mmCIF file of C-alpha atoms in Angstrom:
data_model
loop_
_atom_site.group_PDB
_atom_site.id
_atom_site.type_symbol
_atom_site.label_atom_id
_atom_site.label_comp_id
_atom_site.label_asym_id
_atom_site.label_seq_id
_atom_site.Cartn_x
_atom_site.Cartn_y
_atom_site.Cartn_z
ATOM 1 C CA ILE A 1 -3.101 -75.943 -145.263
ATOM 2 C CA HIS A 2 -1.359 -73.987 -148.274
ATOM 3 C CA CYS A 3 -3.314 -73.219 -151.344
ATOM 4 C CA TYR A 4 -1.531 -73.296 -154.745
ATOM 5 C CA LEU A 5 -2.920 -69.999 -154.912
ATOM 6 C CA SER A 6 -2.030 -66.611 -153.664
ATOM 7 C CA LYS A 7 -3.984 -64.673 -151.339
ATOM 8 C CA ARG A 8 -2.909 -61.752 -152.697
ATOM 9 C CA PRO A 9 -2.680 -61.507 -156.289
ATOM 10 C CA ARG A 10 0.107 -58.938 -157.720
ATOM 11 C CA ALA A 11 -1.432 -55.537 -157.797
ATOM 12 C CA THR A 12 -0.425 -51.803 -158.550
ATOM 13 C CA ARG A 13 0.453 -50.375 -155.401
ATOM 14 C CA HIS A 14 -2.280 -47.603 -153.752
ATOM 15 C CA ALA A 15 -4.666 -48.311 -156.727
ATOM 16 C CA HIS A 16 -8.665 -49.771 -156.571
ATOM 17 C CA HIS A 17 -10.398 -51.287 -159.192
ATOM 18 C CA TYR A 18 -14.226 -50.149 -159.517
ATOM 19 C CA GLY A 19 -16.797 -51.277 -162.223
ATOM 20 C CA GLY A 20 -18.910 -54.717 -162.932
ATOM 21 C CA VAL A 21 -21.811 -53.536 -161.277
ATOM 22 C CA ALA A 22 -23.605 -50.122 -161.740
ATOM 23 C CA ASN A 23 -22.981 -49.331 -158.309
ATOM 24 C CA SER A 24 -19.616 -49.722 -157.194
ATOM 25 C CA ARG A 25 -17.819 -46.781 -155.307
ATOM 26 C CA GLN A 26 -15.909 -46.048 -151.744
ATOM 27 C CA GLU A 27 -17.458 -43.224 -149.873
ATOM 28 C CA TYR A 28 -15.366 -41.091 -147.929
ATOM 29 C CA GLY A 29 -16.008 -38.742 -144.889
ATOM 30 C CA ASN A 30 -13.849 -36.023 -144.401
ATOM 31 C CA ILE A 31 -14.551 -33.412 -146.078
ATOM 32 C CA PRO A 32 -12.289 -30.697 -145.415
ATOM 33 C CA GLU A 33 -14.077 -27.080 -144.313
ATOM 34 C CA SER A 34 -11.615 -25.176 -147.527
ATOM 35 C CA PHE A 35 -13.589 -27.719 -149.802
ATOM 36 C CA ASN A 36 -16.641 -25.391 -150.348
ATOM 37 C CA GLU A 37 -14.686 -22.661 -151.310
ATOM 38 C CA ARG A 38 -11.324 -24.295 -153.253
ATOM 39 C CA SER A 39 -10.382 -27.893 -154.188
ATOM 40 C CA HIS A 40 -6.893 -29.663 -155.708
ATOM 41 C CA PHE A 41 -7.963 -33.063 -156.797
ATOM 42 C CA SER A 42 -5.367 -35.092 -158.755
ATOM 43 C CA LEU A 43 -5.320 -39.166 -159.648
ATOM 44 C CA SER A 44 -4.227 -41.410 -161.944
ATOM 45 C CA LEU A 45 -6.564 -43.286 -164.027
ATOM 46 C CA LYS A 46 -6.885 -46.496 -166.451
ATOM 47 C CA THR A 47 -9.726 -47.375 -167.930
ATOM 48 C CA HIS A 48 -11.599 -48.714 -171.211
ATOM 49 C CA SER A 49 -14.990 -47.480 -170.493
ATOM 50 C CA THR A 50 -16.857 -45.232 -172.500
ATOM 51 C CA PHE A 51 -18.947 -44.138 -170.145
ATOM 52 C CA GLY A 52 -19.094 -43.974 -167.015
ATOM 53 C CA LEU A 53 -18.689 -41.847 -163.281
ATOM 54 C CA ILE A 54 -15.282 -41.166 -161.801
ATOM 55 C CA PHE A 55 -16.071 -38.473 -158.859
ATOM 56 C CA TYR A 56 -19.119 -37.051 -157.573
ATOM 57 C CA VAL A 57 -20.178 -34.703 -154.677
ATOM 58 C CA SER A 58 -22.994 -33.073 -153.513
ATOM 59 C CA ASP A 59 -25.351 -31.600 -150.725
ATOM 60 C CA GLU A 60 -28.642 -33.212 -149.518
ATOM 61 C CA ALA A 61 -30.782 -31.832 -152.773
ATOM 62 C CA GLU A 62 -27.910 -32.210 -155.158
ATOM 63 C CA ASP A 63 -28.383 -28.493 -155.649
ATOM 64 C CA ASN A 64 -24.518 -27.911 -155.676
ATOM 65 C CA TYR A 65 -22.191 -30.783 -156.801
ATOM 66 C CA MET A 66 -18.859 -31.564 -158.322
ATOM 67 C CA ALA A 67 -18.294 -34.130 -161.212
ATOM 68 C CA LEU A 68 -15.523 -35.901 -163.123
ATOM 69 C CA PHE A 69 -16.879 -38.712 -165.597
ATOM 70 C CA LEU A 70 -16.203 -40.083 -168.672
ATOM 71 C CA ALA A 71 -18.127 -39.616 -171.837
ATOM 72 C CA HIS A 72 -17.573 -40.911 -175.183
ATOM 73 C CA GLY A 73 -13.924 -41.876 -173.823
ATOM 74 C CA LYS A 74 -13.273 -38.211 -172.786
ATOM 75 C CA LEU A 75 -13.250 -36.791 -169.623
ATOM 76 C CA VAL A 76 -15.297 -33.744 -168.278
ATOM 77 C CA TYR A 77 -15.495 -31.769 -165.002
ATOM 78 C CA MET A 78 -18.107 -30.460 -164.143
ATOM 79 C CA PHE A 79 -19.655 -27.797 -161.163
ATOM 80 C CA ASN A 80 -22.000 -25.610 -160.830
ATOM 81 C CA ILE A 81 -22.075 -21.929 -159.955
ATOM 82 C CA GLY A 82 -25.968 -21.359 -158.671
ATOM 83 C CA ASN A 83 -27.834 -22.318 -161.489
ATOM 84 C CA ILE A 84 -24.932 -22.099 -163.996
ATOM 85 C CA LYS A 85 -23.122 -25.562 -164.924
ATOM 86 C CA LEU A 86 -19.756 -25.146 -165.408
ATOM 87 C CA LYS A 87 -18.783 -27.982 -167.794
ATOM 88 C CA ILE A 88 -14.762 -28.211 -168.900
ATOM 89 C CA LYS A 89 -14.659 -31.637 -171.659
ATOM 90 C CA SER A 90 -11.092 -32.819 -172.798
ATOM 91 C CA HIS A 91 -10.750 -32.915 -176.823
ATOM 92 C CA GLU A 92 -9.112 -36.374 -177.004
ATOM 93 C CA LYS A 93 -10.059 -39.606 -175.844
ATOM 94 C CA TYR A 94 -8.312 -41.239 -172.228
ATOM 95 C CA ASN A 95 -9.786 -44.931 -172.618
ATOM 96 C CA ASP A 96 -7.169 -46.372 -173.908
ATOM 97 C CA GLY A 97 -6.378 -48.277 -171.144
ATOM 98 C CA LEU A 98 -3.250 -46.713 -170.599
ATOM 99 C CA TRP A 99 -2.743 -44.588 -167.169
ATOM 100 C CA HIS A 100 -3.533 -41.331 -167.655
ATOM 101 C CA ASN A 101 -3.068 -38.187 -164.670
ATOM 102 C CA VAL A 102 -5.614 -36.166 -164.208
ATOM 103 C CA ILE A 103 -5.951 -32.978 -162.185
ATOM 104 C CA PHE A 104 -8.830 -30.984 -161.619
ATOM 105 C CA ILE A 105 -8.819 -28.064 -159.531
ATOM 106 C CA ARG A 106 -12.142 -25.792 -158.575
ATOM 107 C CA ASN A 107 -11.072 -22.038 -157.251
ATOM 108 C CA ARG A 108 -14.686 -20.301 -155.952
ATOM 109 C CA ASN A 109 -15.889 -20.030 -159.828
ATOM 110 C CA GLU A 110 -12.980 -21.240 -161.963
ATOM 111 C CA GLY A 111 -12.159 -24.509 -163.007
ATOM 112 C CA ARG A 112 -9.225 -26.141 -164.691
ATOM 113 C CA LEU A 113 -8.554 -29.676 -165.887
ATOM 114 C CA ILE A 114 -5.141 -31.002 -166.159
ATOM 115 C CA ILE A 115 -4.202 -34.156 -168.062
ATOM 116 C CA ASP A 116 -1.361 -35.634 -168.237
ATOM 117 C CA GLY A 117 0.487 -32.606 -167.816
ATOM 118 C CA LEU A 118 0.293 -31.605 -170.866
ATOM 119 C CA ARG A 119 -3.205 -30.323 -171.449
ATOM 120 C CA VAL A 120 -4.487 -27.476 -169.837
ATOM 121 C CA LEU A 121 -8.157 -26.504 -170.169
ATOM 122 C CA GLU A 122 -9.386 -24.283 -167.973
ATOM 123 C CA ASP A 123 -13.454 -21.709 -168.045
ATOM 124 C CA SER A 124 -14.841 -19.911 -165.409
ATOM 125 C CA VAL A 125 -17.958 -18.100 -165.158
ATOM 126 C CA PRO A 126 -18.412 -14.263 -164.063
ATOM 127 C CA THR A 127 -18.539 -14.263 -160.347
ATOM 128 C CA ILE A 128 -22.155 -14.743 -158.929
ATOM 129 C CA ASN A 129 -22.631 -14.071 -155.432
ATOM 130 C CA THR A 130 -23.857 -17.491 -154.067
ATOM 131 C CA SER A 131 -22.698 -19.703 -151.718
ATOM 132 C CA TRP A 132 -21.094 -23.086 -152.996
ATOM 133 C CA HIS A 133 -21.483 -25.757 -150.170
ATOM 134 C CA VAL A 134 -21.377 -29.578 -150.540
ATOM 135 C CA THR A 135 -21.841 -32.828 -147.624
ATOM 136 C CA ALA A 136 -20.325 -35.528 -147.155
ATOM 137 C CA PRO A 137 -19.809 -38.284 -148.285
ATOM 138 C CA PHE A 138 -16.864 -38.083 -151.234
ATOM 139 C CA TYR A 139 -18.107 -40.681 -153.953
ATOM 140 C CA VAL A 140 -15.481 -42.391 -156.006
ATOM 141 C CA GLY A 141 -16.072 -44.866 -158.770
ATOM 142 C CA GLY A 142 -19.532 -44.394 -158.726
ATOM 143 C CA VAL A 143 -23.065 -43.551 -156.378
ATOM 144 C CA PRO A 144 -25.266 -44.872 -154.555
ATOM 145 C CA PRO A 145 -28.332 -46.090 -156.709
ATOM 146 C CA GLY A 146 -30.829 -42.931 -157.847
ATOM 147 C CA LYS A 147 -28.242 -40.724 -156.989
ATOM 148 C CA ALA A 148 -26.452 -37.813 -160.018
ATOM 149 C CA GLN A 149 -28.996 -38.301 -162.409
ATOM 150 C CA LYS A 150 -30.466 -34.782 -161.421
ATOM 151 C CA ASN A 151 -27.324 -33.198 -163.125
ATOM 152 C CA MET A 152 -26.283 -35.791 -165.450
ATOM 153 C CA GLN A 153 -26.753 -38.004 -168.373
ATOM 154 C CA LYS A 154 -28.229 -41.566 -166.688
ATOM 155 C CA SER A 155 -25.268 -43.035 -169.349
ATOM 156 C CA SER A 156 -22.141 -41.329 -167.181
ATOM 157 C CA VAL A 157 -23.999 -41.867 -163.338
ATOM 158 C CA TYR A 158 -22.807 -45.267 -163.536
ATOM 159 C CA SER A 159 -19.436 -46.700 -162.463
ATOM 160 C CA PHE A 160 -17.084 -46.843 -164.895
ATOM 161 C CA THR A 161 -14.699 -49.717 -164.649
ATOM 162 C CA GLY A 162 -11.362 -49.288 -163.974
ATOM 163 C CA CYS A 163 -8.382 -48.224 -162.483
ATOM 164 C CA ILE A 164 -7.323 -45.369 -159.698
ATOM 165 C CA LYS A 165 -4.724 -45.124 -158.074
ATOM 166 C CA ASN A 166 -3.111 -41.747 -156.076
ATOM 167 C CA PHE A 167 -6.257 -40.379 -155.419
ATOM 168 C CA GLN A 168 -4.790 -37.156 -153.242
ATOM 169 C CA LEU A 169 -7.083 -34.102 -152.289
ATOM 170 C CA ASN A 170 -4.972 -30.656 -151.896
ATOM 171 C CA GLY A 171 -2.048 -32.977 -151.693
ATOM 172 C CA GLN A 172 -2.813 -35.056 -149.024
ATOM 173 C CA TRP A 173 -4.291 -39.009 -148.968
ATOM 174 C CA LEU A 174 -7.503 -39.334 -148.930
ATOM 175 C CA SER A 175 -7.748 -41.831 -146.352
ATOM 176 C CA SER A 176 -11.455 -42.180 -144.765
ATOM 177 C CA ILE A 177 -12.964 -44.397 -146.148
ATOM 178 C CA SER A 178 -16.419 -45.264 -144.777
ATOM 179 C CA GLN A 179 -17.671 -47.355 -146.629
ATOM 180 C CA THR A 180 -16.870 -49.528 -149.708
ATOM 181 C CA PHE A 181 -18.696 -51.355 -152.675
ATOM 182 C CA GLY A 182 -17.781 -53.930 -155.347
ATOM 183 C CA VAL A 183 -14.490 -52.141 -155.129
ATOM 184 C CA THR A 184 -10.987 -54.480 -154.906
ATOM 185 C CA PRO A 185 -7.331 -54.047 -155.183
ATOM 186 C CA CYS A 186 -6.051 -52.826 -159.531
ATOM 187 C CA PHE A 187 -4.686 -56.456 -160.535
ATOM 188 C CA GLU A 188 -2.070 -56.827 -162.667
ATOM 189 C CA GLY A 189 -1.289 -59.969 -165.062
ATOM 190 C CA PRO A 190 -4.334 -61.652 -167.087
ATOM 191 C CA SER A 191 -8.073 -61.984 -165.715
ATOM 192 C CA GLU A 192 -10.802 -64.745 -166.363
ATOM 193 C CA SER A 193 -14.426 -64.444 -166.448
ATOM 194 C CA GLY A 194 -16.325 -64.860 -162.730
ATOM 195 C CA THR A 195 -16.799 -62.919 -159.786
ATOM 196 C CA TYR A 196 -13.826 -61.774 -157.165
ATOM 197 C CA PHE A 197 -14.220 -62.517 -153.916
ATOM 198 C CA SER A 198 -10.917 -60.369 -153.027
ATOM 199 C CA GLU A 199 -9.109 -61.187 -149.071
ATOM 200 C CA GLU A 200 -10.251 -57.681 -147.480
ATOM 201 C CA GLY A 201 -13.800 -59.764 -147.211
ATOM 202 C CA GLY A 202 -17.126 -58.507 -148.994
ATOM 203 C CA TYR A 203 -20.284 -60.426 -150.052
ATOM 204 C CA VAL A 204 -22.588 -60.336 -152.618
ATOM 205 C CA VAL A 205 -26.688 -60.277 -151.981
ATOM 206 C CA LEU A 206 -28.767 -62.005 -154.802
ATOM 207 C CA ASP A 207 -31.634 -59.782 -155.673
ATOM 208 C CA ASP A 208 -34.764 -61.758 -154.225
ATOM 209 C CA SER A 209 -36.289 -63.334 -157.437
ATOM 210 C CA TYR A 210 -34.009 -66.657 -156.338
ATOM 211 C CA ASN A 211 -35.899 -68.604 -153.808
ATOM 212 C CA LEU A 212 -33.408 -71.260 -151.528
ATOM 213 C CA GLY A 213 -36.432 -72.687 -149.820
ATOM 214 C CA LEU A 214 -37.606 -76.096 -149.066
ATOM 215 C CA LYS A 215 -36.210 -77.191 -152.239
ATOM 216 C CA PHE A 216 -33.736 -76.063 -154.730
ATOM 217 C CA GLU A 217 -31.036 -76.921 -156.614
ATOM 218 C CA LEU A 218 -27.595 -74.787 -156.340
ATOM 219 C CA VAL A 219 -25.029 -74.844 -158.275
ATOM 220 C CA PHE A 220 -21.501 -72.712 -158.945
ATOM 221 C CA GLU A 221 -18.065 -73.228 -158.901
ATOM 222 C CA VAL A 222 -14.867 -71.989 -156.867
ATOM 223 C CA ARG A 223 -11.078 -71.330 -157.094
ATOM 224 C CA PRO A 224 -10.013 -71.118 -153.496
ATOM 225 C CA ARG A 225 -7.308 -69.107 -152.208
ATOM 226 C CA ALA A 226 -7.332 -69.308 -148.427
ATOM 227 C CA ALA A 227 -8.128 -72.705 -146.866
ATOM 228 C CA SER A 228 -11.395 -71.353 -144.858
ATOM 229 C CA GLY A 229 -14.344 -69.105 -145.785
ATOM 230 C CA VAL A 230 -17.955 -69.013 -146.281
ATOM 231 C CA LEU A 231 -19.132 -69.420 -149.676
ATOM 232 C CA LEU A 232 -22.865 -69.332 -149.427
ATOM 233 C CA HIS A 233 -26.045 -67.947 -146.453
ATOM 234 C CA VAL A 234 -29.399 -67.939 -146.734
ATOM 235 C CA TYR A 235 -31.096 -67.214 -143.090
ATOM 236 C CA THR A 236 -34.355 -66.506 -141.514
ATOM 237 C CA ASN A 237 -35.361 -65.204 -138.847
ATOM 238 C CA GLU A 238 -36.931 -68.030 -136.720
ATOM 239 C CA GLY A 239 -32.220 -68.930 -136.676
ATOM 240 C CA GLU A 240 -32.867 -71.225 -138.890
ATOM 241 C CA TYR A 241 -30.552 -71.189 -141.860
ATOM 242 C CA LEU A 242 -28.527 -73.227 -144.660
ATOM 243 C CA ASN A 243 -24.675 -72.434 -145.108
ATOM 244 C CA VAL A 244 -21.981 -73.958 -147.177
ATOM 245 C CA HIS A 245 -18.168 -73.604 -146.201
ATOM 246 C CA ILE A 246 -14.622 -74.482 -146.816
ATOM 247 C CA HIS A 247 -13.003 -75.482 -143.874
ATOM 248 C CA HIS A 248 -9.136 -76.991 -143.626
ATOM 249 C CA GLY A 249 -9.994 -79.236 -146.956
ATOM 250 C CA GLN A 250 -13.615 -80.022 -146.485
ATOM 251 C CA VAL A 251 -16.381 -78.333 -147.658
ATOM 252 C CA VAL A 252 -19.092 -78.379 -145.459
ATOM 253 C CA VAL A 253 -23.211 -77.735 -145.545
ATOM 254 C CA GLN A 254 -24.649 -77.440 -142.191
ATOM 255 C CA MET A 255 -28.386 -76.057 -141.189
ATOM 256 C CA ASN A 256 -30.760 -75.707 -138.727
ATOM 257 C CA ASN A 257 -34.603 -76.249 -140.534
ATOM 258 C CA GLY A 258 -35.619 -74.814 -136.660
ATOM 259 C CA ILE A 259 -35.300 -78.651 -134.933
ATOM 260 C CA ARG A 260 -32.020 -78.403 -134.895
ATOM 261 C CA GLU A 261 -28.375 -77.967 -136.466
ATOM 262 C CA PHE A 262 -27.174 -80.868 -138.871
ATOM 263 C CA ALA A 263 -24.372 -80.955 -141.971
ATOM 264 C CA THR A 264 -22.744 -82.752 -144.223
ATOM 265 C CA ARG A 265 -19.240 -82.819 -145.554
ATOM 266 C CA VAL A 266 -17.060 -83.574 -148.507
ATOM 267 C CA THR A 267 -13.330 -83.756 -148.560
ATOM 268 C CA PRO A 268 -12.069 -83.643 -152.419
ATOM 269 C CA LYS A 269 -8.806 -85.862 -152.805
ATOM 270 C CA GLN A 270 -6.782 -83.272 -153.265
ATOM 271 C CA GLY A 271 -8.446 -80.584 -151.043
ATOM 272 C CA PRO A 272 -10.565 -77.475 -152.895
ATOM 273 C CA CYS A 273 -7.205 -74.987 -152.501
ATOM 274 C CA ASP A 274 -5.570 -76.887 -154.775
ATOM 275 C CA GLY A 275 -5.884 -74.293 -157.439
ATOM 276 C CA ARG A 276 -7.780 -75.710 -159.826
ATOM 277 C CA TRP A 277 -11.663 -75.222 -160.706
ATOM 278 C CA HIS A 278 -14.217 -77.350 -158.398
ATOM 279 C CA ARG A 279 -18.288 -77.452 -159.233
ATOM 280 C CA ILE A 280 -20.235 -77.739 -155.580
ATOM 281 C CA ALA A 281 -23.266 -78.673 -156.127
ATOM 282 C CA ILE A 282 -26.429 -78.086 -153.158
ATOM 283 C CA ILE A 283 -29.630 -80.343 -153.917
ATOM 284 C CA ARG A 284 -32.010 -79.782 -150.746
ATOM 285 C CA ASP A 285 -35.684 -81.551 -150.399
ATOM 286 C CA ALA A 286 -36.673 -80.721 -147.051
ATOM 287 C CA ASN A 287 -35.036 -82.336 -144.463
ATOM 288 C CA VAL A 288 -32.388 -83.881 -146.889
ATOM 289 C CA VAL A 289 -29.354 -82.318 -147.934
ATOM 290 C CA GLN A 290 -26.856 -83.935 -150.398
ATOM 291 C CA LEU A 291 -23.832 -82.319 -151.486
ATOM 292 C CA ASP A 292 -21.623 -83.020 -154.098
ATOM 293 C CA VAL A 293 -18.264 -81.734 -154.894
ATOM 294 C CA ASP A 294 -16.680 -82.427 -158.026
ATOM 295 C CA SER A 295 -17.823 -86.123 -158.290
ATOM 296 C CA GLU A 296 -18.104 -86.866 -154.317
ATOM 297 C CA VAL A 297 -21.383 -87.088 -152.623
ATOM 298 C CA ASN A 298 -22.406 -87.240 -149.748
ATOM 299 C CA HIS A 299 -25.868 -86.205 -147.760
ATOM 300 C CA VAL A 300 -27.762 -85.896 -144.632
ATOM 301 C CA VAL A 301 -31.198 -86.322 -143.352
ATOM 302 C CA GLY A 302 -32.182 -84.188 -140.508
ATOM 303 C CA PRO A 303 -35.306 -84.200 -138.441
ATOM 304 C CA LEU A 304 -38.914 -83.292 -139.942
ATOM 305 C CA ASN A 305 -40.040 -79.695 -139.295
ATOM 306 C CA PRO A 306 -43.842 -80.052 -140.150
ATOM 307 C CA ARG A 307 -44.375 -76.376 -139.658
ATOM 308 C CA ALA A 308 -41.737 -76.004 -142.229
ATOM 309 C CA MET A 309 -42.681 -72.685 -144.267
ATOM 310 C CA ASP A 310 -41.068 -71.986 -147.448
ATOM 311 C CA ARG A 311 -40.653 -67.891 -147.097
ATOM 312 C CA GLN A 312 -38.730 -65.190 -149.118
ATOM 313 C CA THR A 313 -34.909 -64.855 -147.872
ATOM 314 C CA PRO A 314 -31.781 -62.961 -148.522
ATOM 315 C CA VAL A 315 -29.316 -65.244 -150.557
ATOM 316 C CA PHE A 316 -25.511 -63.866 -149.419
ATOM 317 C CA LEU A 317 -22.441 -65.342 -151.734
ATOM 318 C CA GLY A 318 -18.858 -64.904 -150.899
ATOM 319 C CA GLY A 319 -19.941 -64.187 -147.031
ATOM 320 C CA ALA A 320 -22.019 -62.469 -145.004
ATOM 321 C CA PRO A 321 -22.377 -59.822 -142.161
ATOM 322 C CA ALA A 322 -21.082 -61.461 -138.662
ATOM 323 C CA SER A 323 -24.065 -61.115 -136.855
ATOM 324 C CA LEU A 324 -25.776 -62.890 -139.231
ATOM 325 C CA LEU A 325 -23.623 -66.132 -139.077
ATOM 326 C CA PRO A 326 -24.487 -68.362 -136.343
ATOM 327 C CA GLN A 327 -21.782 -68.900 -133.346
ATOM 328 C CA SER A 328 -21.223 -73.162 -134.248
ATOM 329 C CA LEU A 329 -19.704 -72.509 -137.809
ATOM 330 C CA ALA A 330 -16.595 -73.464 -137.508
ATOM 331 C CA THR A 331 -15.298 -70.491 -139.863
ATOM 332 C CA HIS A 332 -16.796 -66.786 -140.182
ATOM 333 C CA ARG A 333 -14.052 -65.731 -142.696
ATOM 334 C CA PRO A 334 -15.782 -64.592 -145.918
ATOM 335 C CA TYR A 335 -14.229 -66.253 -149.063
ATOM 336 C CA THR A 336 -11.385 -65.691 -150.793
ATOM 337 C CA GLY A 337 -11.101 -66.235 -154.937
ATOM 338 C CA CYS A 338 -13.212 -66.719 -157.651
ATOM 339 C CA MET A 339 -16.660 -67.664 -158.025
ATOM 340 C CA ARG A 340 -18.581 -68.730 -161.841
ATOM 341 C CA ASN A 341 -21.296 -70.192 -163.407
ATOM 342 C CA VAL A 342 -24.066 -69.632 -160.310
ATOM 343 C CA ALA A 343 -27.452 -71.140 -161.040
ATOM 344 C CA VAL A 344 -30.190 -72.373 -158.742
ATOM 345 C CA ASN A 345 -32.724 -74.476 -160.287
ATOM 346 C CA GLU A 346 -30.803 -74.541 -163.915
ATOM 347 C CA ILE A 347 -31.496 -70.819 -164.299
ATOM 348 C CA PRO A 348 -27.838 -69.334 -164.261
ATOM 349 C CA VAL A 349 -27.217 -66.199 -161.732
ATOM 350 C CA SER A 350 -26.319 -62.560 -163.151
ATOM 351 C CA PHE A 351 -24.248 -61.332 -160.221
ATOM 352 C CA SER A 352 -24.127 -57.447 -162.034
ATOM 353 C CA LYS A 353 -28.215 -57.947 -161.001
ATOM 354 C CA ALA A 354 -27.218 -58.181 -157.640
ATOM 355 C CA ALA A 355 -29.221 -56.440 -154.712
ATOM 356 C CA ILE A 356 -25.885 -55.583 -152.988
ATOM 357 C CA VAL A 357 -22.364 -55.969 -153.797
ATOM 358 C CA SER A 358 -20.834 -55.049 -150.250
ATOM 359 C CA GLY A 359 -16.670 -54.429 -149.545
ATOM 360 C CA ALA A 360 -13.803 -55.865 -151.596
ATOM 361 C CA VAL A 361 -15.747 -57.769 -154.628
ATOM 362 C CA SER A 362 -15.106 -57.686 -158.547
ATOM 363 C CA VAL A 363 -17.860 -58.759 -160.621
ATOM 364 C CA GLY A 364 -16.693 -60.030 -164.341
ATOM 365 C CA SER A 365 -13.270 -60.724 -163.525
ATOM 366 C CA CYS A 366 -10.513 -62.601 -161.648
ATOM 367 C CA PRO A 367 -6.950 -62.612 -161.561
ATOM 368 C CA GLU A 368 -6.098 -65.537 -163.027
ATOM 369 C CA ALA A 369 -2.416 -66.344 -161.512
#
């Protein structure tokens, strides 16, 4: 099945987009031994953010650290020497949405910040006989919740929103990405509001105030870019689950309520991959599940489970870890495309407050073309 929209919207080479959620980031595993003595980072940056974290690394206790961040639109490079904070701040603002080349260098007790090859800012403190040592990972674009707050004002510890390209350490590409949270390619061209699930795969876990139990109504809109993919997965430990996916032109709801598996499906006239937005609603009332796609409706009545219980369960959108997906699903692939206007029982869902945004997901904006 051919999709009207490309699976790979036009994007800047060697560039990633961060932000949309507070802890959007990539984590890089390998730190070279020489890093504790000296380092030379270079990158290009494009952003409209006034505040936000661009780079951070520290030791376990966060006594030794290095950071590059935005404050009031200016670039700030900071690291410690013993208990002295060395802080180099740009004179100009660089949050104008244009690409800027940034180099930040540490040589023991000396720091240097070079922007666009023109402005060289440097500072040092008299040598103190203290060793400086940090541990993996490097955080790019943001940090995990709670990190960096010991050393920085709160407004700057959250992810900046924008793109980084050509990120290098000592003239080498950083290659050892161990984890990604809410980072996509840096798409060019116009964007529209929504949450974008990029083809590299990822998912969003809603915070646990949303309960998809025995009785609920869930509505969302999608604009798929691939013919198959998991849109929603809710599971309970006992092997019970509810899953919504698209597969070769059909939208399918499949579930197991503890008695057996059952499913219902709708085949939209043009197929879900025609480049248009499609509204999907799933209405569950115990063993009855109704599926609406645009204006077409289907439903299934499963066996009644007298022991059925309502319990808080994680809600995954756009995909789920492979270990949670049952073998019997027609597809295990994550969804590729935009999703918007998600509501549970008529209450809008805010993705920016999601419990987890894992992998290549951009919260807040989708490429339009």
